[in-house]
Amino acid sequence: MVAKLKAIKAELQRRKHDRVAEVGGWLRKVVLGYYQYHAVPGNTTLPSIFKIRVCRLWQSVLVRRSQRAEMRWGRLTPVLNRWIPPPRVLHSYPDARFYATHPS
């Protein structure tokens, strides 16, 4: 997770002055891909932590975009809710998946 967050941080800094919709769409794809791999039963905390850290990284980049007032969480929360999906378990338990393909 640390390596992925470092890569996201570097890419966010590169995309700092892009439109929020472009960066939000890109982050949505990244977060959904992470959920696709890690959102298995019994592992609900890791995707939640990943989402929180991605939100903090994006907030820190948005604050540094201009010399205007800070981007407070009250203004940022609707943006995050629009672009970053909530974590949820995407896969069933392994024994249920195995039984679906190999009933006996």
PDB file of C-alpha atoms in Angstrom:
ATOM      1  CA  MET A   1       0.000   0.000   0.000  1.00  0.00           C
ATOM      2  CA  VAL A   2       2.870   2.383   0.756  1.00  0.00           C
ATOM      3  CA  ALA A   3       4.317   2.067  -2.745  1.00  0.00           C
ATOM      4  CA  LYS A   4       0.917   2.702  -4.345  1.00  0.00           C
ATOM      5  CA  LEU A   5       0.349   5.775  -2.170  1.00  0.00           C
ATOM      6  CA  LYS A   6       3.776   7.141  -3.117  1.00  0.00           C
ATOM      7  CA  ALA A   7       2.960   6.653  -6.795  1.00  0.00           C
ATOM      8  CA  ILE A   8      -0.400   8.388  -6.337  1.00  0.00           C
ATOM      9  CA  LYS A   9       1.265  11.277  -4.513  1.00  0.00           C
ATOM     10  CA  ALA A  10       3.773  11.776  -7.326  1.00  0.00           C
ATOM     11  CA  GLU A  11       1.050  11.636  -9.973  1.00  0.00           C
ATOM     12  CA  LEU A  12      -1.177  14.039  -8.030  1.00  0.00           C
ATOM     13  CA  GLN A  13       1.651  16.533  -7.841  1.00  0.00           C
ATOM     14  CA  ARG A  14       2.175  16.186 -11.577  1.00  0.00           C
ATOM     15  CA  ARG A  15      -1.571  16.717 -12.184  1.00  0.00           C
ATOM     16  CA  LYS A  16      -1.840  19.533  -9.633  1.00  0.00           C
ATOM     17  CA  HIS A  17      -3.214  22.143 -12.049  1.00  0.00           C
ATOM     18  CA  ASP A  18      -5.467  19.842 -14.068  1.00  0.00           C
ATOM     19  CA  ARG A  19      -9.213  20.180 -13.751  1.00  0.00           C
ATOM     20  CA  VAL A  20     -10.759  18.596 -10.657  1.00  0.00           C
ATOM     21  CA  ALA A  21     -12.990  16.424 -12.856  1.00  0.00           C
ATOM     22  CA  GLU A  22      -9.989  14.971 -14.711  1.00  0.00           C
ATOM     23  CA  VAL A  23      -8.076  14.215 -11.531  1.00  0.00           C
ATOM     24  CA  GLY A  24     -11.225  12.892  -9.852  1.00  0.00           C
ATOM     25  CA  GLY A  25     -11.923  10.527 -12.735  1.00  0.00           C
ATOM     26  CA  TRP A  26      -8.361   9.261 -12.646  1.00  0.00           C
ATOM     27  CA  LEU A  27      -8.451   8.791  -8.854  1.00  0.00           C
ATOM     28  CA  ARG A  28     -11.761   6.954  -9.130  1.00  0.00           C
ATOM     29  CA  LYS A  29     -10.196   4.428 -11.508  1.00  0.00           C
ATOM     30  CA  VAL A  30      -7.173   3.979  -9.263  1.00  0.00           C
ATOM     31  CA  VAL A  31      -9.258   3.487  -6.110  1.00  0.00           C
ATOM     32  CA  LEU A  32     -11.694   1.094  -7.809  1.00  0.00           C
ATOM     33  CA  GLY A  33      -8.768  -0.950  -9.124  1.00  0.00           C
ATOM     34  CA  TYR A  34      -7.339  -1.140  -5.624  1.00  0.00           C
ATOM     35  CA  TYR A  35     -10.724  -2.264  -4.290  1.00  0.00           C
ATOM     36  CA  GLN A  36     -10.985  -4.914  -7.022  1.00  0.00           C
ATOM     37  CA  TYR A  37      -7.834  -6.559  -5.739  1.00  0.00           C
ATOM     38  CA  HIS A  38      -7.973  -5.964  -1.981  1.00  0.00           C
ATOM     39  CA  ALA A  39     -11.699  -5.837  -1.103  1.00  0.00           C
ATOM     40  CA  VAL A  40     -12.144  -9.439   0.016  1.00  0.00           C
ATOM     41  CA  PRO A  41     -14.096 -10.700   3.045  1.00  0.00           C
ATOM     42  CA  GLY A  42     -12.148 -10.195   6.243  1.00  0.00           C
ATOM     43  CA  ASN A  43     -10.088  -7.357   4.794  1.00  0.00           C
ATOM     44  CA  THR A  44     -12.381  -4.362   5.177  1.00  0.00           C
ATOM     45  CA  THR A  45      -9.948  -2.115   7.034  1.00  0.00           C
ATOM     46  CA  LEU A  46      -7.273  -1.904   4.326  1.00  0.00           C
ATOM     47  CA  PRO A  47      -9.532  -0.404   1.626  1.00  0.00           C
ATOM     48  CA  SER A  48     -10.931   2.050   4.190  1.00  0.00           C
ATOM     49  CA  ILE A  49      -7.462   3.186   5.210  1.00  0.00           C
ATOM     50  CA  PHE A  50      -6.464   3.462   1.556  1.00  0.00           C
ATOM     51  CA  LYS A  51      -9.454   5.710   0.812  1.00  0.00           C
ATOM     52  CA  ILE A  52      -8.691   7.977   3.779  1.00  0.00           C
ATOM     53  CA  ARG A  53      -5.061   8.359   2.763  1.00  0.00           C
ATOM     54  CA  VAL A  54      -5.924   9.056  -0.877  1.00  0.00           C
ATOM     55  CA  CYS A  55      -8.403  11.720   0.261  1.00  0.00           C
ATOM     56  CA  ARG A  56      -5.742  13.347   2.437  1.00  0.00           C
ATOM     57  CA  LEU A  57      -3.242  13.322  -0.426  1.00  0.00           C
ATOM     58  CA  TRP A  58      -5.732  14.930  -2.794  1.00  0.00           C
ATOM     59  CA  GLN A  59      -6.675  17.524  -0.171  1.00  0.00           C
ATOM     60  CA  SER A  60      -3.039  18.477   0.342  1.00  0.00           C
ATOM     61  CA  VAL A  61      -2.575  18.931  -3.411  1.00  0.00           C
ATOM     62  CA  LEU A  62      -5.759  20.987  -3.784  1.00  0.00           C
ATOM     63  CA  VAL A  63      -4.639  23.310  -0.982  1.00  0.00           C
ATOM     64  CA  ARG A  64      -1.424  24.082  -2.854  1.00  0.00           C
ATOM     65  CA  ARG A  65      -3.101  24.886  -6.179  1.00  0.00           C
ATOM     66  CA  SER A  66      -3.446  28.604  -5.576  1.00  0.00           C
ATOM     67  CA  GLN A  67      -2.979  31.371  -3.045  1.00  0.00           C
ATOM     68  CA  ARG A  68      -6.644  31.419  -2.118  1.00  0.00           C
ATOM     69  CA  ALA A  69      -7.986  30.352   1.244  1.00  0.00           C
ATOM     70  CA  GLU A  70      -7.537  26.794   2.380  1.00  0.00           C
ATOM     71  CA  MET A  71      -9.627  23.992   0.961  1.00  0.00           C
ATOM     72  CA  ARG A  72     -11.541  23.043   4.090  1.00  0.00           C
ATOM     73  CA  TRP A  73     -13.103  19.639   4.598  1.00  0.00           C
ATOM     74  CA  GLY A  74     -16.581  21.181   4.382  1.00  0.00           C
ATOM     75  CA  ARG A  75     -15.941  22.192   0.772  1.00  0.00           C
ATOM     76  CA  LEU A  76     -13.897  19.115  -0.026  1.00  0.00           C
ATOM     77  CA  THR A  77     -16.316  16.455   1.252  1.00  0.00           C
ATOM     78  CA  PRO A  78     -18.821  16.824  -1.641  1.00  0.00           C
ATOM     79  CA  VAL A  79     -15.944  16.588  -4.130  1.00  0.00           C
ATOM     80  CA  LEU A  80     -14.630  13.437  -2.465  1.00  0.00           C
ATOM     81  CA  ASN A  81     -18.092  11.880  -2.286  1.00  0.00           C
ATOM     82  CA  ARG A  82     -18.559  12.572  -5.993  1.00  0.00           C
ATOM     83  CA  TRP A  83     -15.279  11.074  -7.205  1.00  0.00           C
ATOM     84  CA  ILE A  84     -14.003   8.538  -4.668  1.00  0.00           C
ATOM     85  CA  PRO A  85     -16.318   5.569  -4.061  1.00  0.00           C
ATOM     86  CA  PRO A  86     -16.782   4.126  -0.571  1.00  0.00           C
ATOM     87  CA  PRO A  87     -15.011   0.840   0.141  1.00  0.00           C
ATOM     88  CA  ARG A  88     -17.087  -2.317   0.116  1.00  0.00           C
ATOM     89  CA  VAL A  89     -16.428  -6.043  -0.147  1.00  0.00           C
ATOM     90  CA  LEU A  90     -16.471  -6.959  -3.840  1.00  0.00           C
ATOM     91  CA  HIS A  91     -15.724 -10.682  -3.660  1.00  0.00           C
ATOM     92  CA  SER A  92     -17.495 -13.521  -1.900  1.00  0.00           C
ATOM     93  CA  TYR A  93     -15.771 -15.975   0.382  1.00  0.00           C
ATOM     94  CA  PRO A  94     -13.411 -18.350  -1.474  1.00  0.00           C
ATOM     95  CA  ASP A  95     -15.363 -21.473  -0.530  1.00  0.00           C
ATOM     96  CA  ALA A  96     -18.576 -19.969  -1.965  1.00  0.00           C
ATOM     97  CA  ARG A  97     -16.800 -19.091  -5.209  1.00  0.00           C
ATOM     98  CA  PHE A  98     -15.298 -22.579  -5.433  1.00  0.00           C
ATOM     99  CA  TYR A  99     -18.660 -24.243  -4.779  1.00  0.00           C
ATOM    100  CA  ALA A 100     -20.308 -22.162  -7.515  1.00  0.00           C
ATOM    101  CA  THR A 101     -17.901 -23.545 -10.118  1.00  0.00           C
ATOM    102  CA  HIS A 102     -17.379 -27.046  -8.669  1.00  0.00           C
ATOM    103  CA  PRO A 103     -20.590 -28.235  -6.950  1.00  0.00           C
ATOM    104  CA  SER A 104     -20.454 -31.701  -5.464  1.00  0.00           C
TER     105      SER A 104
END
